[in-house]
mmCIF file of C-alpha atoms in Angstrom:
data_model
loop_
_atom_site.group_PDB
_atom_site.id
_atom_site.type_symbol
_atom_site.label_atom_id
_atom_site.label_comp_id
_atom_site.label_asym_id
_atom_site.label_seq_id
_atom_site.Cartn_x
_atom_site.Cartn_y
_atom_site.Cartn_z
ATOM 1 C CA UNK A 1 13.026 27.171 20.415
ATOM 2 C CA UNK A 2 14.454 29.195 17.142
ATOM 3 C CA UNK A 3 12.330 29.008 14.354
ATOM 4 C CA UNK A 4 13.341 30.457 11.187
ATOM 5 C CA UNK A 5 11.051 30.709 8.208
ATOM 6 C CA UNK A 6 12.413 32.888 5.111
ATOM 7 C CA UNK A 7 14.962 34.787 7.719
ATOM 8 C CA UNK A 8 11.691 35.760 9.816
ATOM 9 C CA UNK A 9 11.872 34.245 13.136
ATOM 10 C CA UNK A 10 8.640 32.344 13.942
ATOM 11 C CA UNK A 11 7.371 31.281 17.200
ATOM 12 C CA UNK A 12 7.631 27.641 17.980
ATOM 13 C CA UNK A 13 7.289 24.953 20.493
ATOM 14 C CA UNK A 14 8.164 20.961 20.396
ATOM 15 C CA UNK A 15 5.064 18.830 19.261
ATOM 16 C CA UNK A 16 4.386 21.198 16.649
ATOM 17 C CA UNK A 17 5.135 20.384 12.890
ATOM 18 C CA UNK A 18 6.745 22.708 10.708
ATOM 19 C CA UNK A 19 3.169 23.357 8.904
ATOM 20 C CA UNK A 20 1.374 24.184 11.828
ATOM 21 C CA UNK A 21 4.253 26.795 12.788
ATOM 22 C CA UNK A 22 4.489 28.583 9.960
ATOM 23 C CA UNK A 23 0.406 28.833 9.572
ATOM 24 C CA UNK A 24 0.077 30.059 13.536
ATOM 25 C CA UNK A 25 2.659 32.621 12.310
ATOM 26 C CA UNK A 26 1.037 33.369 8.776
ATOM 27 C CA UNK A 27 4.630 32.208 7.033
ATOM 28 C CA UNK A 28 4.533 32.053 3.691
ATOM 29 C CA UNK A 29 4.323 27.849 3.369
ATOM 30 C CA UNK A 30 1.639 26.099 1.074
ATOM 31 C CA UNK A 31 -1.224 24.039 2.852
ATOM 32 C CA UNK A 32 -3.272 22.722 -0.805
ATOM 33 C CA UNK A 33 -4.337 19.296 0.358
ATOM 34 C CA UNK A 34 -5.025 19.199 4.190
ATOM 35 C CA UNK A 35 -1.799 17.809 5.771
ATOM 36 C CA UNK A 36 -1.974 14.531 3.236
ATOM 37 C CA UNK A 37 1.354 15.052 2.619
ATOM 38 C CA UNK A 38 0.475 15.001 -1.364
ATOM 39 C CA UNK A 39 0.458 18.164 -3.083
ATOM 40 C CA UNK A 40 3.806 19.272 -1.889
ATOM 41 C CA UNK A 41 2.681 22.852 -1.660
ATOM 42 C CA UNK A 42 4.330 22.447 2.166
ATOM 43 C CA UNK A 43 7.653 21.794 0.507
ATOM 44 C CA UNK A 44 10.708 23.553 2.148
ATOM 45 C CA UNK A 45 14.407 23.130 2.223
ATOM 46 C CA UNK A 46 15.977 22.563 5.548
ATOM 47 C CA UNK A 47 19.294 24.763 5.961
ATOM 48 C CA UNK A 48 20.013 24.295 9.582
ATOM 49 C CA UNK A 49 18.945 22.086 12.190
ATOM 50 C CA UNK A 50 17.460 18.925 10.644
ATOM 51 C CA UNK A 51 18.527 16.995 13.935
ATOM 52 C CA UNK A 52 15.598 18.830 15.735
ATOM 53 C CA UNK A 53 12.973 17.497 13.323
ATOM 54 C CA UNK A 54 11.405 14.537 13.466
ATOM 55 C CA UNK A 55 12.892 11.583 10.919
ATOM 56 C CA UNK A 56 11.474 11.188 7.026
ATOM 57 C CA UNK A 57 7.825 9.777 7.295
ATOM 58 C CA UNK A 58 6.728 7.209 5.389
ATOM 59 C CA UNK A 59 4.560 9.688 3.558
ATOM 60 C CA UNK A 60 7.954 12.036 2.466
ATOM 61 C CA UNK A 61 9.577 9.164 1.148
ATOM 62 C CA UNK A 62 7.211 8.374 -1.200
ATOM 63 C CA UNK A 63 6.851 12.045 -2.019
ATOM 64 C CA UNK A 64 10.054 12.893 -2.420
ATOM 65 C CA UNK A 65 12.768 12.181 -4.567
ATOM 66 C CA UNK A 66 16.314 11.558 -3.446
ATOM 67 C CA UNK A 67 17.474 14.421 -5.096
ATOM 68 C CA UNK A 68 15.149 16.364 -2.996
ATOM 69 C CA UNK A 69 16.091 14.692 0.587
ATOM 70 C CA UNK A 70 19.722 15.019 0.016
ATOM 71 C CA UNK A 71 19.319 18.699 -0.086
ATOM 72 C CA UNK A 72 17.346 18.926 2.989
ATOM 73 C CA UNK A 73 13.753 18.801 1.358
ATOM 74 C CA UNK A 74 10.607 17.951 4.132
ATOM 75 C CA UNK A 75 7.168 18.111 4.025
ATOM 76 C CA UNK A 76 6.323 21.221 6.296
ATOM 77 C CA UNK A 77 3.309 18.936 7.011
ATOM 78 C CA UNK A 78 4.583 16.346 8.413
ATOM 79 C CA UNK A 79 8.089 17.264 9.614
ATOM 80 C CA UNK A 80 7.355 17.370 13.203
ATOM 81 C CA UNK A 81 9.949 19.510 16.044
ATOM 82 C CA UNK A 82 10.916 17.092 18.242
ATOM 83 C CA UNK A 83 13.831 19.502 20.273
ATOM 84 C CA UNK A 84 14.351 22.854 21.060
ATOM 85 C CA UNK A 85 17.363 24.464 19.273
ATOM 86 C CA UNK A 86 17.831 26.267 16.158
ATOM 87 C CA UNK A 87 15.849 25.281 12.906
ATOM 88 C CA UNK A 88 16.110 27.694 9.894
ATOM 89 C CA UNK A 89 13.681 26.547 6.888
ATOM 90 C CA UNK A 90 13.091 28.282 3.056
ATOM 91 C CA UNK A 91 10.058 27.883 1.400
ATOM 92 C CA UNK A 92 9.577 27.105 -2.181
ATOM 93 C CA UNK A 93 7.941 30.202 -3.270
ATOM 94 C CA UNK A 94 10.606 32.018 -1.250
ATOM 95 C CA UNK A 95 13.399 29.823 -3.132
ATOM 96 C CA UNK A 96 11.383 30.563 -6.287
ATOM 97 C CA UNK A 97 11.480 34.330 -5.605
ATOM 98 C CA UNK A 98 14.741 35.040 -5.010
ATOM 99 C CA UNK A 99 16.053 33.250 -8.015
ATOM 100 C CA UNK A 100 13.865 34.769 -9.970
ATOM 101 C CA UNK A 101 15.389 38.312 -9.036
ATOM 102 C CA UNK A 102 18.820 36.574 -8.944
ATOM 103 C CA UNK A 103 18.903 34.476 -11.895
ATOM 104 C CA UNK A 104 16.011 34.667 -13.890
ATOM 105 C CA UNK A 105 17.128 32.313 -16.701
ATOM 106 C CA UNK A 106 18.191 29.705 -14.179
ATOM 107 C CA UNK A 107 14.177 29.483 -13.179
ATOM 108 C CA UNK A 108 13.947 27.068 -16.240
ATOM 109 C CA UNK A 109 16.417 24.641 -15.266
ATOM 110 C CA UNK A 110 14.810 25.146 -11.520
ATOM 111 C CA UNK A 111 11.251 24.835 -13.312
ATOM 112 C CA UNK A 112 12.042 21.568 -15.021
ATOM 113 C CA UNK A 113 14.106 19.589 -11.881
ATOM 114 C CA UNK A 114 11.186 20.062 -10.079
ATOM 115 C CA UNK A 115 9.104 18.955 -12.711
ATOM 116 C CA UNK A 116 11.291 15.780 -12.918
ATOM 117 C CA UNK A 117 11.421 14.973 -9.130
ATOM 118 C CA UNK A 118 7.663 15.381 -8.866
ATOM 119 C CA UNK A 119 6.824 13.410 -11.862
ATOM 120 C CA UNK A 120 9.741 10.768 -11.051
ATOM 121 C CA UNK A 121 7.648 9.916 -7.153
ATOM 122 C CA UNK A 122 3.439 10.246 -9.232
ATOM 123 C CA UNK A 123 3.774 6.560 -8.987
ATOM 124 C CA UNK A 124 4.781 5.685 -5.355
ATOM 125 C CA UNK A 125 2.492 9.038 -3.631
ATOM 126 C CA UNK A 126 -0.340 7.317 -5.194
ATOM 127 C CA UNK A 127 0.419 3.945 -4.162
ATOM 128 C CA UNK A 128 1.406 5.222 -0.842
ATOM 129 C CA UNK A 129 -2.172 7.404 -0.468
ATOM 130 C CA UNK A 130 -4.552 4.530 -2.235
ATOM 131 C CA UNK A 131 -2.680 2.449 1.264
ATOM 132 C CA UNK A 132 -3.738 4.902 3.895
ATOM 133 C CA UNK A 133 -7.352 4.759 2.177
ATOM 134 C CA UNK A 134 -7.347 1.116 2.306
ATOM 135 C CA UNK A 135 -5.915 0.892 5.739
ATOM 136 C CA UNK A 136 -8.330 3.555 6.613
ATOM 137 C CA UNK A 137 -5.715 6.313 7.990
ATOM 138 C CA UNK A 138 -7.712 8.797 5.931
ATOM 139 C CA UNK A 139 -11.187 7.024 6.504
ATOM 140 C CA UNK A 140 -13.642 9.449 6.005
ATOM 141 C CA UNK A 141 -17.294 8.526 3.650
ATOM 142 C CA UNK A 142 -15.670 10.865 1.249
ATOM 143 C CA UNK A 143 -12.062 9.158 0.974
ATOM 144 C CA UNK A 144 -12.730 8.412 -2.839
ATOM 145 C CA UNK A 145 -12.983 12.660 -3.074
ATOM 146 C CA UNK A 146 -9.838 12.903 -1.462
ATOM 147 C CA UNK A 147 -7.835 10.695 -3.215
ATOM 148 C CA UNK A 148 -9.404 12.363 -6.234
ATOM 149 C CA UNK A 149 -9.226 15.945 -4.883
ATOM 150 C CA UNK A 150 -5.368 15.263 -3.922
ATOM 151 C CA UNK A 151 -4.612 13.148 -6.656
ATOM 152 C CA UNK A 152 -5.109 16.017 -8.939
ATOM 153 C CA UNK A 153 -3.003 18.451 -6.921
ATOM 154 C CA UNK A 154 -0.661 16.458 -7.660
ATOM 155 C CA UNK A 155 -1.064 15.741 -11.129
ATOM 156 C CA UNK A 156 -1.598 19.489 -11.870
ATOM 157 C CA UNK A 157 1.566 20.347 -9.844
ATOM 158 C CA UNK A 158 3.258 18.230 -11.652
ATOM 159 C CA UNK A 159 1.485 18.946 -15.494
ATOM 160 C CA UNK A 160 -0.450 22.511 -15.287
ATOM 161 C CA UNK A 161 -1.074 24.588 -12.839
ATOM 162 C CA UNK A 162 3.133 25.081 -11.157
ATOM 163 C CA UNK A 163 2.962 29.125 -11.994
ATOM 164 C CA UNK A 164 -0.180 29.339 -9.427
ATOM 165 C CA UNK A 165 2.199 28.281 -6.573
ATOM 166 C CA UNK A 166 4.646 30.601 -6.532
ATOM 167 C CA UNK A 167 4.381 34.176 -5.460
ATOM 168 C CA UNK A 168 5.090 36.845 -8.360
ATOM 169 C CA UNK A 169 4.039 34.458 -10.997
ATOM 170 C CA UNK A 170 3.002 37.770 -12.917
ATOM 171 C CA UNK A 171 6.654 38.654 -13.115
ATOM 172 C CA UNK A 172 7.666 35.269 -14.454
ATOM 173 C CA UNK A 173 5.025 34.931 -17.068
ATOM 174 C CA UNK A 174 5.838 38.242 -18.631
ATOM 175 C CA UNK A 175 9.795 36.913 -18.531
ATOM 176 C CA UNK A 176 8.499 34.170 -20.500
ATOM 177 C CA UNK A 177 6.642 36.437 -22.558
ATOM 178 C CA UNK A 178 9.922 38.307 -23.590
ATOM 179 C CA UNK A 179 11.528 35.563 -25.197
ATOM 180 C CA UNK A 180 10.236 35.221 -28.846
ATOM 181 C CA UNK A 181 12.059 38.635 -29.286
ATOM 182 C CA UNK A 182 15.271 37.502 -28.358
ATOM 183 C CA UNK A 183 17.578 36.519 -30.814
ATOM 184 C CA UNK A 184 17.919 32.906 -30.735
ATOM 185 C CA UNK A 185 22.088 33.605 -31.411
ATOM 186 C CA UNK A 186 22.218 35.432 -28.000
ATOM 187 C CA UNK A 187 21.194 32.365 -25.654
ATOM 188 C CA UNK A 188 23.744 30.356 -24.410
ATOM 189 C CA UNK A 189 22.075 27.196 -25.577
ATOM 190 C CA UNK A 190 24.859 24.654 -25.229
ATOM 191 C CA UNK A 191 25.732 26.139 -22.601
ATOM 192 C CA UNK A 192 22.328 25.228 -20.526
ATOM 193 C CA UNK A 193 22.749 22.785 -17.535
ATOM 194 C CA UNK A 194 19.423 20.317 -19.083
ATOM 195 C CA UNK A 195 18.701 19.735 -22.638
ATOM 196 C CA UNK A 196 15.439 21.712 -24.188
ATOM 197 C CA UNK A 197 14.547 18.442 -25.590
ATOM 198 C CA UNK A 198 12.514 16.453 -22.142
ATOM 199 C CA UNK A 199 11.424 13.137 -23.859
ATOM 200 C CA UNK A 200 9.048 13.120 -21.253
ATOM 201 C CA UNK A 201 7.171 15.609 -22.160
ATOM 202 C CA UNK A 202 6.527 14.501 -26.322
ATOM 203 C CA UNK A 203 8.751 14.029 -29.265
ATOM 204 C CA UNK A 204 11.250 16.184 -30.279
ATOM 205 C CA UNK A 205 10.267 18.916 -33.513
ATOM 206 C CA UNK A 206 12.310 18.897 -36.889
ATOM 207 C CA UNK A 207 14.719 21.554 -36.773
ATOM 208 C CA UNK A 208 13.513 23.124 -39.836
ATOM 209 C CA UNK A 209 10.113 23.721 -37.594
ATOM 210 C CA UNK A 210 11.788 25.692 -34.983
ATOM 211 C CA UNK A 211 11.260 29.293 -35.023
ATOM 212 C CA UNK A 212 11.784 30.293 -31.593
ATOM 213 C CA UNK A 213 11.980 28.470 -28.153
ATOM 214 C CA UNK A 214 8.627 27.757 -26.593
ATOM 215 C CA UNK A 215 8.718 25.857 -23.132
ATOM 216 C CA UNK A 216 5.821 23.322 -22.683
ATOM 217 C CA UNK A 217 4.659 21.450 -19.735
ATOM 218 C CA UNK A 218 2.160 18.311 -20.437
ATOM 219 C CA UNK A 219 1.611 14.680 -21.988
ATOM 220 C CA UNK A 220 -0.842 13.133 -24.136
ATOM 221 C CA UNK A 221 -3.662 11.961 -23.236
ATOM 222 C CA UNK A 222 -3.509 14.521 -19.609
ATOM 223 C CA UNK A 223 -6.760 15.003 -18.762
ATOM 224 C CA UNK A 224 -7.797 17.124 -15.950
ATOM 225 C CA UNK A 225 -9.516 15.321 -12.845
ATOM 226 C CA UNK A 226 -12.946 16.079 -11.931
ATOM 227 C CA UNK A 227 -12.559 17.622 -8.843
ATOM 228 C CA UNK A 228 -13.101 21.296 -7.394
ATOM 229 C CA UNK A 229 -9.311 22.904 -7.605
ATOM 230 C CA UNK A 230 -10.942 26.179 -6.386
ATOM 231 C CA UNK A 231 -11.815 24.662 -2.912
ATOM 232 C CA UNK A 232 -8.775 22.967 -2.575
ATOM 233 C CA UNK A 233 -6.521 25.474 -3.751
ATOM 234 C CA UNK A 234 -7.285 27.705 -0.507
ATOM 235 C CA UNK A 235 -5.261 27.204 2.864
ATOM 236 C CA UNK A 236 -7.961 26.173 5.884
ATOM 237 C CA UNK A 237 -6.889 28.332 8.449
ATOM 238 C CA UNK A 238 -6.631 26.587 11.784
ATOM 239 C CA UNK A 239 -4.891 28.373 13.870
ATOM 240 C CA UNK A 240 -7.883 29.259 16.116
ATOM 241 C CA UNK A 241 -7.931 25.607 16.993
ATOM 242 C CA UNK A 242 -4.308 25.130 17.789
ATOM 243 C CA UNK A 243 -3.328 22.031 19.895
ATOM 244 C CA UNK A 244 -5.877 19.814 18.071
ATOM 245 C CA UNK A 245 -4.532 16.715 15.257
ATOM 246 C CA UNK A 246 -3.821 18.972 12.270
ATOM 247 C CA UNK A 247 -5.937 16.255 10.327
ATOM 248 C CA UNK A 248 -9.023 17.171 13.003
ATOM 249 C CA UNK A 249 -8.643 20.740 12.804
ATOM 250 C CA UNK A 250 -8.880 21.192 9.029
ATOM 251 C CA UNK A 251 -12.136 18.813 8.638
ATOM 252 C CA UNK A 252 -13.629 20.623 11.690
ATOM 253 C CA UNK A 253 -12.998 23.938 10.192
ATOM 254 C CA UNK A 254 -14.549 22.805 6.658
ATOM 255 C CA UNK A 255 -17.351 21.906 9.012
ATOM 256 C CA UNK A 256 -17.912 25.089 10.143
ATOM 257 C CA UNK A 257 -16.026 24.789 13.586
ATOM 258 C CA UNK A 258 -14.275 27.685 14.142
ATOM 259 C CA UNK A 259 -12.923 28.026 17.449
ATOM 260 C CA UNK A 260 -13.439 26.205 20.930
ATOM 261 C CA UNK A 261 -16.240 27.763 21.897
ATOM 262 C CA UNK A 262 -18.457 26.744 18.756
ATOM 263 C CA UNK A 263 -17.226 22.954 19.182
ATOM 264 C CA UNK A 264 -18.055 23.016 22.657
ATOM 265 C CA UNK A 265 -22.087 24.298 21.786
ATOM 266 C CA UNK A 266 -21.980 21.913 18.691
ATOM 267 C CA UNK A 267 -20.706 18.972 20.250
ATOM 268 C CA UNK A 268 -22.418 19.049 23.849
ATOM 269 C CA UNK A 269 -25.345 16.239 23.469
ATOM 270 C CA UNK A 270 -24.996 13.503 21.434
ATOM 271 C CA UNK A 271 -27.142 14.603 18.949
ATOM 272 C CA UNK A 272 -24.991 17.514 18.122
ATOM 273 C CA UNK A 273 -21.900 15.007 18.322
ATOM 274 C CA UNK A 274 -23.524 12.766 16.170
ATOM 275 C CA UNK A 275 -24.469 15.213 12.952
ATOM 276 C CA UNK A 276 -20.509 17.003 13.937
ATOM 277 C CA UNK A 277 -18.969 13.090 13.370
ATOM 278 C CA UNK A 278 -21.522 13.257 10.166
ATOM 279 C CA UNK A 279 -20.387 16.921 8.867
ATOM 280 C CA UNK A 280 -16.519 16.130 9.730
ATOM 281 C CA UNK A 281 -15.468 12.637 8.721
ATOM 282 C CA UNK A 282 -14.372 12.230 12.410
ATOM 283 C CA UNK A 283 -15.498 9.401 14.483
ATOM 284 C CA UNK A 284 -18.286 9.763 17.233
ATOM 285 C CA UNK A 285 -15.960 9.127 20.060
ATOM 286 C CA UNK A 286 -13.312 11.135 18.630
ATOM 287 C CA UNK A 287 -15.400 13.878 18.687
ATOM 288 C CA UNK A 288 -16.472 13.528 22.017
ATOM 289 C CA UNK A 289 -12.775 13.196 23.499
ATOM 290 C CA UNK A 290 -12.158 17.055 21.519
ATOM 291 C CA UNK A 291 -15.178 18.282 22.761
ATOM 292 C CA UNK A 292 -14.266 17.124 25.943
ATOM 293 C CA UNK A 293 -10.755 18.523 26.012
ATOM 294 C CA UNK A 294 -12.749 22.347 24.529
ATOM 295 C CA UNK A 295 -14.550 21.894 28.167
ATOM 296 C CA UNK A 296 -11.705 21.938 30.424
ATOM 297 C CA UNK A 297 -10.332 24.449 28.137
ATOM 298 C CA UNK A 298 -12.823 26.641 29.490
ATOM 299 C CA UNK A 299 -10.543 27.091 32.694
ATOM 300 C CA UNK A 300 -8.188 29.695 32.819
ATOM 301 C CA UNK A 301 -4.599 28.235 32.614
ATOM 302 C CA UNK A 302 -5.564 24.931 30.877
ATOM 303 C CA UNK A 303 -5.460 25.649 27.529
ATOM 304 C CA UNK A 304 -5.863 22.577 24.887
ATOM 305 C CA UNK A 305 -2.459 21.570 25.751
ATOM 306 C CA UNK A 306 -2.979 20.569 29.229
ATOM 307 C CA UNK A 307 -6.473 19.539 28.691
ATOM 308 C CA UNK A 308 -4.495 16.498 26.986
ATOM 309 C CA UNK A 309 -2.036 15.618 29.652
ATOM 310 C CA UNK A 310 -5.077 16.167 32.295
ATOM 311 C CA UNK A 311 -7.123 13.169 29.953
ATOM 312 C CA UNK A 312 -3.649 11.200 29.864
ATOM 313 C CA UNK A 313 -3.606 11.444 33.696
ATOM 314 C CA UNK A 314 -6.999 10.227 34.449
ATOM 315 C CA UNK A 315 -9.094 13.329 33.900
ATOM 316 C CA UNK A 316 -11.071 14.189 30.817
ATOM 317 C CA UNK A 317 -14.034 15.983 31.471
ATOM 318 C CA UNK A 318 -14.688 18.910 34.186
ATOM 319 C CA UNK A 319 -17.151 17.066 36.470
ATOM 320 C CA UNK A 320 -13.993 14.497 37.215
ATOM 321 C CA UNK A 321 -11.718 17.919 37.405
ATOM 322 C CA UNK A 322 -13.768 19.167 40.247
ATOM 323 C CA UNK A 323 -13.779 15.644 42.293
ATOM 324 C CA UNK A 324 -9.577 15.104 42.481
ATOM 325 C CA UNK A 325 -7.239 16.017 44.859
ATOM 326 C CA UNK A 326 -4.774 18.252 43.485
ATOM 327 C CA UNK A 327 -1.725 17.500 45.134
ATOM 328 C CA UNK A 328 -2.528 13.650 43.773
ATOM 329 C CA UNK A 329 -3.270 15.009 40.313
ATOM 330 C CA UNK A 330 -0.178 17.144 40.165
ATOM 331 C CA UNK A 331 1.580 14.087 41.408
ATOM 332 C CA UNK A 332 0.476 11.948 38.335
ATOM 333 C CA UNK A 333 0.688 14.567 35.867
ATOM 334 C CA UNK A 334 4.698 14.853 36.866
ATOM 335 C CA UNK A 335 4.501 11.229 36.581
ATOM 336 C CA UNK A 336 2.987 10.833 32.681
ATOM 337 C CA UNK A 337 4.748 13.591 31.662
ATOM 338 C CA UNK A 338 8.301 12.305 31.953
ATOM 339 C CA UNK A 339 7.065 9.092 30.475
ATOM 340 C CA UNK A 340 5.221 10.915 27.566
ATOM 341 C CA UNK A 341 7.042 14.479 27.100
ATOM 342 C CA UNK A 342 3.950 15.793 26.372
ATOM 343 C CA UNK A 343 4.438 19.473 27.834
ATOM 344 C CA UNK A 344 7.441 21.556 27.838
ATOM 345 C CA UNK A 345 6.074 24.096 30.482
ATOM 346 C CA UNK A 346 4.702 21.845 33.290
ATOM 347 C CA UNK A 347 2.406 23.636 35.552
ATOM 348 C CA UNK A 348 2.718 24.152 39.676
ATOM 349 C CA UNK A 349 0.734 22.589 42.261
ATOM 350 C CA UNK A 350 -0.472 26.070 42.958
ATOM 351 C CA UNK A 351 -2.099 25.636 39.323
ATOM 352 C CA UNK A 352 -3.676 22.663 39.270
ATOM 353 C CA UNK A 353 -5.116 23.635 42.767
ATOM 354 C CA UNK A 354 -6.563 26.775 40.811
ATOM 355 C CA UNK A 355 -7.873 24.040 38.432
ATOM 356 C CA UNK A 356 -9.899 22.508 40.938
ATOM 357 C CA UNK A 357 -11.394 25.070 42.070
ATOM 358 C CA UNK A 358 -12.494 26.674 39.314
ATOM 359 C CA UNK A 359 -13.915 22.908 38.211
ATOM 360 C CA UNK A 360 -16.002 23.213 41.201
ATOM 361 C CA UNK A 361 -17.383 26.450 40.407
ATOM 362 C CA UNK A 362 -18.120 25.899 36.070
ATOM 363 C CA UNK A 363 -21.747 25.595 35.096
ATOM 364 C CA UNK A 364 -22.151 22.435 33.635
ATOM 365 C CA UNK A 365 -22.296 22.229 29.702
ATOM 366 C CA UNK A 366 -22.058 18.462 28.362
ATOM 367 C CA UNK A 367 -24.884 16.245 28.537
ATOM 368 C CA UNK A 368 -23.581 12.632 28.312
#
C-alpha cells in the first residue's frame, strides 16, 4: 500500500480511512469534529488513485458540493482504503499553502469558492446530521451538544473563523493587511475570475463610499453558537488506540482512555464498564466487546486486529482462547477471513498455536 499525503509517503493498510492514516502518521489533515464528517477540517483533494477508496458516503454527499467531488474532494474521515495500490492525497492547508507562496492574490478567489461550496451544502449537512441523531447513529446523552458543538464548526467555517484552519495564517493576514496601500488603479479588477460584490454576504456599497477594497466574511443576524470552540478546535489523538471504530476511540480518549492497558483496568468488572459506558457515550456491551478484544491483545502477536477476526471466529475473550484447538481455530479463521477480508496479513498455524499457549498461561483479569 502507497500512501501519499502532501508528497510524504505515509504508512497504510486496507480498513483504514484516510483520517486515521494521516493521524497514525502525524500528516498534516484536520480532525475538528470527531469523524462526524461535518466540519470539513478532514477535507483533501484526491490526485491519484480514487479507485482504491471506498465510494462517496452518504455523509460526503451532503457535505460536499459538486464542484468539490468533481475535483476529487473526500472527507479524510470517512474515505475508507478499500485496496492496496497507489493513493496520493493534498490537504487543504497544504493546497492553501502553496498558493499562497504561488499566487497570493488568487487566495481570494480560492477563499471565496470555498466559502460558496460550504455555504451552498449548510442546509443538507444539517439535515443529514439532525438524521443520524434521530436514527441514533450518533446516540450518545449528549447528542444535542454535538449537533450544537458541530453545527457551529460548521457555521464558523463557513462565516468566521476560515484563517484558523490553515497553516501560516500569519502570513496571509498581514497580505491582507497590505492592501489599503495599494493603489486601487494597479489591481486588475475586471480582470478578477468572481465579482467583489457576493450578494450573499450583504448589499452592495454606493460607489461614492468606496475608499479602498475591504474583504468581509458574514450575514446578518450570524450569531455565534454557544458551544466550547476551544475544546473542539483540538485534534483527539488516537493513535495509541489504533484498530478500534474511529467514533470509539475519540469518545474513549475524551474519557480519559488512553491506551489498551488503561481500558483493560477500567473496564474489567462491570462496575468499571458501567461508569466507562457512562463517561463515553458508548453502550455497556459495546464496551465490554473492546475491553474484551484489549484482553487478548495482551498476547504477543494478536494485536487489536486479530483480536477481531479471533471474536468473528468464535473467540472473544482469553479464557475461550486457552480452551480451542488450534489447528481448528486456524481452520475457521482461514475460513471467515475470505468471507470477511478482514486481515491482509493472515497469521500461521504455528501462531495461533503460540496463541494458545500463551492463553493458557495469562493471569486472569476480567470479572464477568
Amino acid at each position: 500500500m502507497n500512501l501519499f499525503i502532501n508528497d510524504l509517503a505515509c504508512a497504510a493498510s486496507p480498513g483504514q480511512t484516510l483520517g486515521k492514516a494521516a493521524r497514525l502518521n502525524h500528516s498534516h489533515v484536520g480532525y475538528v469534529c470527531g469523524g462526524h464528517g461535518v466540519c470539513q477540517a478532514c477535507y483533501v483533494t484526491v490526485q491519484e488513485g480514487g479507485e482504491c477508496l471506498s465510494p462517496l458516503s452518504d455523509i460526503e454527499k451532503a457535505f460536499l458540493s459538486d464542484r468539490q467531488i468533481h475535483s476529487g474532494g473526500r472527507l479524510a474521515c470517512q474515505a475508507k482504503i478499500e485496496k492496496d495500490g497507489t493513493i496520493r492525497v493534498l490537504s487543504r492547508p497544504e493546497e492553501v499553502r502553496r498558493l499562497l507562496f504561488s499566487n497570493p492574490l488568487g487566495l481570494f478567489a480560492y477563499g471565496a469558492t470555498m466559502g460558496q461550496d460550504t455555504a451552498s451544502r449548510i442546509g443538507p449537512g444539517i439535515a443529514n446530521l439532525a438524521g443520524r441523531i434521530v436514527r441514533r447513529e450518533i446516540g450518545t446523552p449528549n447528542s444535542l451538544g454535538d449537533l450544537l458543538e458541530s453545527a457551529g464548526a460548521a457555521f464558523q467555517l463557513a462565516a468566521t473563523t476560515l484563517p484558523q484552519m490553515i497553516p501560516f495564517r500569519e502570513q496571509a493576514m498581514g497580505l491582507l493587511s497590505m492592501l489599503p496601500s495599494l493603489p486601487l488603479p494597479s489591481l486588475p479588477l475586471p480582470s478578477l475570475p468572481i465579482p467583489i460584490n457576493l450578494p450573499f454576504f450583504g448589499p452592495k456599497a454606493p460607489p461614492e463610499q468606496i475608499e479602498r477594497i475591504q474583504l468581509t466574511v458574514g450575514a446578518k443576524g450570524l450569531q455565534s453558537l454557544p458551544v466550547s470552540v476551544a475544546h473542539s478546535s483540538s485534534p483527539v489523538d488516537v493513535a495509541d488506540l489504533a484498530g478500534i471504530r474511529e467514533e470509539h476511540a475519540v469518545r474513549l480518549v475524551k474519557a480519559g482512555v488512553k491506551n489498551f492497558d488503561n481500558l483493560l483496568q477500567r473496564g474489567k468488572d462491570r462496575n468499571g464498564r458501567k461508569e466507562l459506558s457512562g463517561s463515553s457515550g458508548i453502550a455497556e456491551d459495546q464496551v465490554l466487546t473492546l475491553v474484551n478484544r484489549a484482553d487478548l491483545a495482551r498476547i504477543k502477536g494478536i494485536g487489536f486486529v486479530y483480536s477481531e477476526l479471533l471474536e468473528s471466529s468464535g473467540v472473544d475473550t482469553v479464557p475461550e482462547l486457552a480452551q480451542r484447538n488450534p489447528v481448528n481455530l486456524h481452520a475457521k479463521m482461514v475460513e471467515v477471513n475470505q468471507a470477511k477480508h478482514q486481515v491482509e496479513h493472515f497469521p500461521s498455524l504455528d501462531q495461533v498455536v503460540s496463541w494458545v499457549e500463551q492463553a493458557k498461561k495469562l493471569p486472569r483479569v476480567i470479572n464477568y
